[in-house]
Every structure is written in structure tokens, then in C-alpha cells.
Amino acid sequence: MSRQSVGEALAARLYAAEAAVDAALIATAGLAADLPAARAGALLSAVTGQKAFDGAAGAVSALVSARHHLGQTHATLAALPTEHCRHLCAR
């Protein structure tokens, strides 16, 4: 495989991973947003379901962290052609 085709394959996988994390974040944040209304609609006390709230909030936090790390990966991969050129030009 050429470097170009390897880069294109990695880019496609990266974009797919970014989209998957964003989709999971949208779904999980929606769940977290619905929990208080569901609790109130079921006429349950404010302390009922706190573990579910904590779990949903933890999942959102983990997905935000995953999104951040994918962003760092994206930036690192995007810089590779520039770094490679600098290395070759320094010879």
C-alpha cells in the first residue's frame, strides 16, 4: 500500500470513530436529560434514581473524554505529512 492509501484508510476510520462517539454522546446526553422528567413524571422522590443519574453523567463524561482523545489523535495524524516533509528537507 502507498502512504497515500494508508493515510486515506486511517482518515476514513478516524472520521467514522469521531461520528460514532458524537452519536453516542447525543444519545447518552439525551438519556441524561430525560431522567429528571421521567422521575418527576413517575411522582418519585428526588433521591430516587440517583445512581441512574450518576451513571448517565459518568457515561457523558467518558464520551466527552473519548471525543477529546480522538481530537488529539486527529491533530497528530494531520501533522504527520508536515513532520515527514521537515525530516526529509533537513537532510
C-alpha atoms as an extended CHARMM CRD file, in Angstrom:
* protein
*
        91  EXT
         1         1  MET       CA              0.0000000000        0.0000000000        0.0000000000  PROA      1               0.0000000000
         2         2  SER       CA              1.1610000000        3.5100000000       -0.6840000000  PROA      2               0.0000000000
         3         3  ARG       CA              1.4540000000        6.1000000000        2.0580000000  PROA      3               0.0000000000
         4         4  GLN       CA             -1.4020000000        7.9780000000        0.4140000000  PROA      4               0.0000000000
         5         5  SER       CA             -3.7500000000        4.9830000000        0.5420000000  PROA      5               0.0000000000
         6         6  VAL       CA             -2.7460000000        4.1870000000        4.1310000000  PROA      6               0.0000000000
         7         7  GLY       CA             -3.4700000000        7.7920000000        5.1100000000  PROA      7               0.0000000000
         8         8  GLU       CA             -6.8390000000        7.7320000000        3.3600000000  PROA      8               0.0000000000
         9         9  ALA       CA             -7.8030000000        4.4790000000        5.0960000000  PROA      9               0.0000000000
        10        10  LEU       CA             -6.8240000000        5.8700000000        8.5010000000  PROA      10              0.0000000000
        11        11  ALA       CA             -8.7230000000        9.0960000000        7.8140000000  PROA      11              0.0000000000
        12        12  ALA       CA            -11.8690000000        7.1470000000        6.9640000000  PROA      12              0.0000000000
        13        13  ARG       CA            -11.6050000000        5.1290000000       10.1870000000  PROA      13              0.0000000000
        14        14  LEU       CA            -10.9160000000        8.2690000000       12.2120000000  PROA      14              0.0000000000
        15        15  TYR       CA            -13.9320000000       10.0970000000       10.7800000000  PROA      15              0.0000000000
        16        16  ALA       CA            -16.1010000000        7.0290000000       11.4680000000  PROA      16              0.0000000000
        17        17  ALA       CA            -14.8470000000        6.8610000000       15.0710000000  PROA      17              0.0000000000
        18        18  GLU       CA            -15.4840000000       10.5840000000       15.5750000000  PROA      18              0.0000000000
        19        19  ALA       CA            -19.0120000000       10.2370000000       14.1880000000  PROA      19              0.0000000000
        20        20  ALA       CA            -19.7000000000        7.1890000000       16.3770000000  PROA      20              0.0000000000
        21        21  VAL       CA            -18.5860000000        8.9800000000       19.5370000000  PROA      21              0.0000000000
        22        22  ASP       CA            -20.6760000000       12.0310000000       18.6220000000  PROA      22              0.0000000000
        23        23  ALA       CA            -23.7330000000        9.7980000000       18.0180000000  PROA      23              0.0000000000
        24        24  ALA       CA            -23.1850000000        8.0410000000       21.3520000000  PROA      24              0.0000000000
        25        25  LEU       CA            -22.7620000000       11.3920000000       23.0870000000  PROA      25              0.0000000000
        26        26  ILE       CA            -26.0150000000       12.7040000000       21.5850000000  PROA      26              0.0000000000
        27        27  ALA       CA            -27.9190000000        9.5830000000       22.6680000000  PROA      27              0.0000000000
        28        28  THR       CA            -26.3920000000        9.4730000000       26.1530000000  PROA      28              0.0000000000
        29        29  ALA       CA            -26.8650000000       13.1770000000       26.7960000000  PROA      29              0.0000000000
        30        30  GLY       CA            -30.4810000000       12.7970000000       25.6920000000  PROA      30              0.0000000000
        31        31  LEU       CA            -30.9380000000        9.9740000000       28.1810000000  PROA      31              0.0000000000
        32        32  ALA       CA            -29.3840000000       12.0800000000       30.9430000000  PROA      32              0.0000000000
        33        33  ALA       CA            -31.6500000000       14.9920000000       30.0530000000  PROA      33              0.0000000000
        34        34  ASP       CA            -34.7650000000       12.7730000000       30.1340000000  PROA      34              0.0000000000
        35        35  LEU       CA            -34.0770000000       11.2270000000       33.5380000000  PROA      35              0.0000000000
        36        36  PRO       CA            -35.2890000000       14.1400000000       35.7310000000  PROA      36              0.0000000000
        37        37  ALA       CA            -38.5470000000       14.4900000000       33.8010000000  PROA      37              0.0000000000
        38        38  ALA       CA            -39.1040000000       10.7300000000       33.9590000000  PROA      38              0.0000000000
        39        39  ARG       CA            -38.5490000000       10.7520000000       37.7080000000  PROA      39              0.0000000000
        40        40  ALA       CA            -40.9210000000       13.6710000000       38.1780000000  PROA      40              0.0000000000
        41        41  GLY       CA            -43.4850000000       12.1620000000       35.8150000000  PROA      41              0.0000000000
        42        42  ALA       CA            -43.4760000000        8.9450000000       37.8510000000  PROA      42              0.0000000000
        43        43  LEU       CA            -44.0110000000       11.0220000000       41.0270000000  PROA      43              0.0000000000
        44        44  LEU       CA            -40.8600000000        9.6180000000       42.6490000000  PROA      44              0.0000000000
        45        45  SER       CA            -38.7800000000       11.4060000000       45.2610000000  PROA      45              0.0000000000
        46        46  ALA       CA            -35.7620000000       13.4500000000       44.2060000000  PROA      46              0.0000000000
        47        47  VAL       CA            -33.3590000000       10.8650000000       45.6690000000  PROA      47              0.0000000000
        48        48  THR       CA            -34.9040000000        8.0350000000       43.6830000000  PROA      48              0.0000000000
        49        49  GLY       CA            -32.7810000000        7.0350000000       40.7460000000  PROA      49              0.0000000000
        50        50  GLN       CA            -29.6950000000        8.9860000000       41.8190000000  PROA      50              0.0000000000
        51        51  LYS       CA            -27.4870000000        6.0590000000       40.8070000000  PROA      51              0.0000000000
        52        52  ALA       CA            -29.0180000000        6.1910000000       37.3300000000  PROA      52              0.0000000000
        53        53  PHE       CA            -28.3160000000        9.9490000000       37.1570000000  PROA      53              0.0000000000
        54        54  ASP       CA            -24.7440000000        9.3370000000       38.2840000000  PROA      54              0.0000000000
        55        55  GLY       CA            -24.2790000000        6.5600000000       35.7540000000  PROA      55              0.0000000000
        56        56  ALA       CA            -25.6070000000        8.6350000000       32.8670000000  PROA      56              0.0000000000
        57        57  ALA       CA            -23.4710000000       11.6190000000       33.8980000000  PROA      57              0.0000000000
        58        58  GLY       CA            -20.4060000000        9.3670000000       34.1310000000  PROA      58              0.0000000000
        59        59  ALA       CA            -21.1110000000        7.9740000000       30.6740000000  PROA      59              0.0000000000
        60        60  VAL       CA            -21.4190000000       11.5010000000       29.2230000000  PROA      60              0.0000000000
        61        61  SER       CA            -18.1400000000       12.4580000000       30.8740000000  PROA      61              0.0000000000
        62        62  ALA       CA            -16.3940000000        9.3740000000       29.4930000000  PROA      62              0.0000000000
        63        63  LEU       CA            -17.6770000000       10.1050000000       25.9920000000  PROA      63              0.0000000000
        64        64  VAL       CA            -16.5200000000       13.7300000000       26.2110000000  PROA      64              0.0000000000
        65        65  SER       CA            -13.0900000000       12.4180000000       27.2090000000  PROA      65              0.0000000000
        66        66  ALA       CA            -13.1190000000        9.9520000000       24.3060000000  PROA      66              0.0000000000
        67        67  ARG       CA            -14.0460000000       12.7960000000       21.9370000000  PROA      67              0.0000000000
        68        68  HSD       CA            -11.1370000000       14.8500000000       23.2790000000  PROA      68              0.0000000000
        69        69  HSD       CA             -8.6800000000       11.9890000000       22.7460000000  PROA      69              0.0000000000
        70        70  LEU       CA             -9.9310000000       11.4070000000       19.2010000000  PROA      70              0.0000000000
        71        71  GLY       CA             -9.4300000000       15.1150000000       18.5480000000  PROA      71              0.0000000000
        72        72  GLN       CA             -5.8330000000       14.7990000000       19.7370000000  PROA      72              0.0000000000
        73        73  THR       CA             -5.3830000000       11.7530000000       17.5110000000  PROA      73              0.0000000000
        74        74  HSD       CA             -6.7980000000       13.7130000000       14.5840000000  PROA      74              0.0000000000
        75        75  ALA       CA             -4.3980000000       16.5960000000       15.1670000000  PROA      75              0.0000000000
        76        76  THR       CA             -1.4240000000       14.2390000000       15.5000000000  PROA      76              0.0000000000
        77        77  LEU       CA             -2.2540000000       12.3640000000       12.3060000000  PROA      77              0.0000000000
        78        78  ALA       CA             -2.9190000000       15.6060000000       10.4300000000  PROA      78              0.0000000000
        79        79  ALA       CA              0.5500000000       16.8690000000       11.3770000000  PROA      79              0.0000000000
        80        80  LEU       CA              2.3660000000       13.7610000000       10.0970000000  PROA      80              0.0000000000
        81        81  PRO       CA              2.7770000000       14.8950000000        6.4640000000  PROA      81              0.0000000000
        82        82  THR       CA              4.2740000000       18.1800000000        7.6780000000  PROA      82              0.0000000000
        83        83  GLU       CA              6.6570000000       16.4310000000       10.0900000000  PROA      83              0.0000000000
        84        84  HSD       CA              7.6890000000       13.9540000000        7.3930000000  PROA      84              0.0000000000
        85        85  CYS       CA              8.4670000000       16.8020000000        4.9630000000  PROA      85              0.0000000000
        86        86  ARG       CA             10.5150000000       18.6480000000        7.5800000000  PROA      86              0.0000000000
        87        87  HSD       CA             12.5100000000       15.4750000000        8.2580000000  PROA      87              0.0000000000
        88        88  LEU       CA             13.2460000000       14.9450000000        4.5650000000  PROA      88              0.0000000000
        89        89  CYS       CA             14.0560000000       18.6080000000        3.9350000000  PROA      89              0.0000000000
        90        90  ALA       CA             16.5320000000       18.6620000000        6.8290000000  PROA      90              0.0000000000
        91        91  ARG       CA             18.7330000000       16.0860000000        5.1290000000  PROA      91              0.0000000000
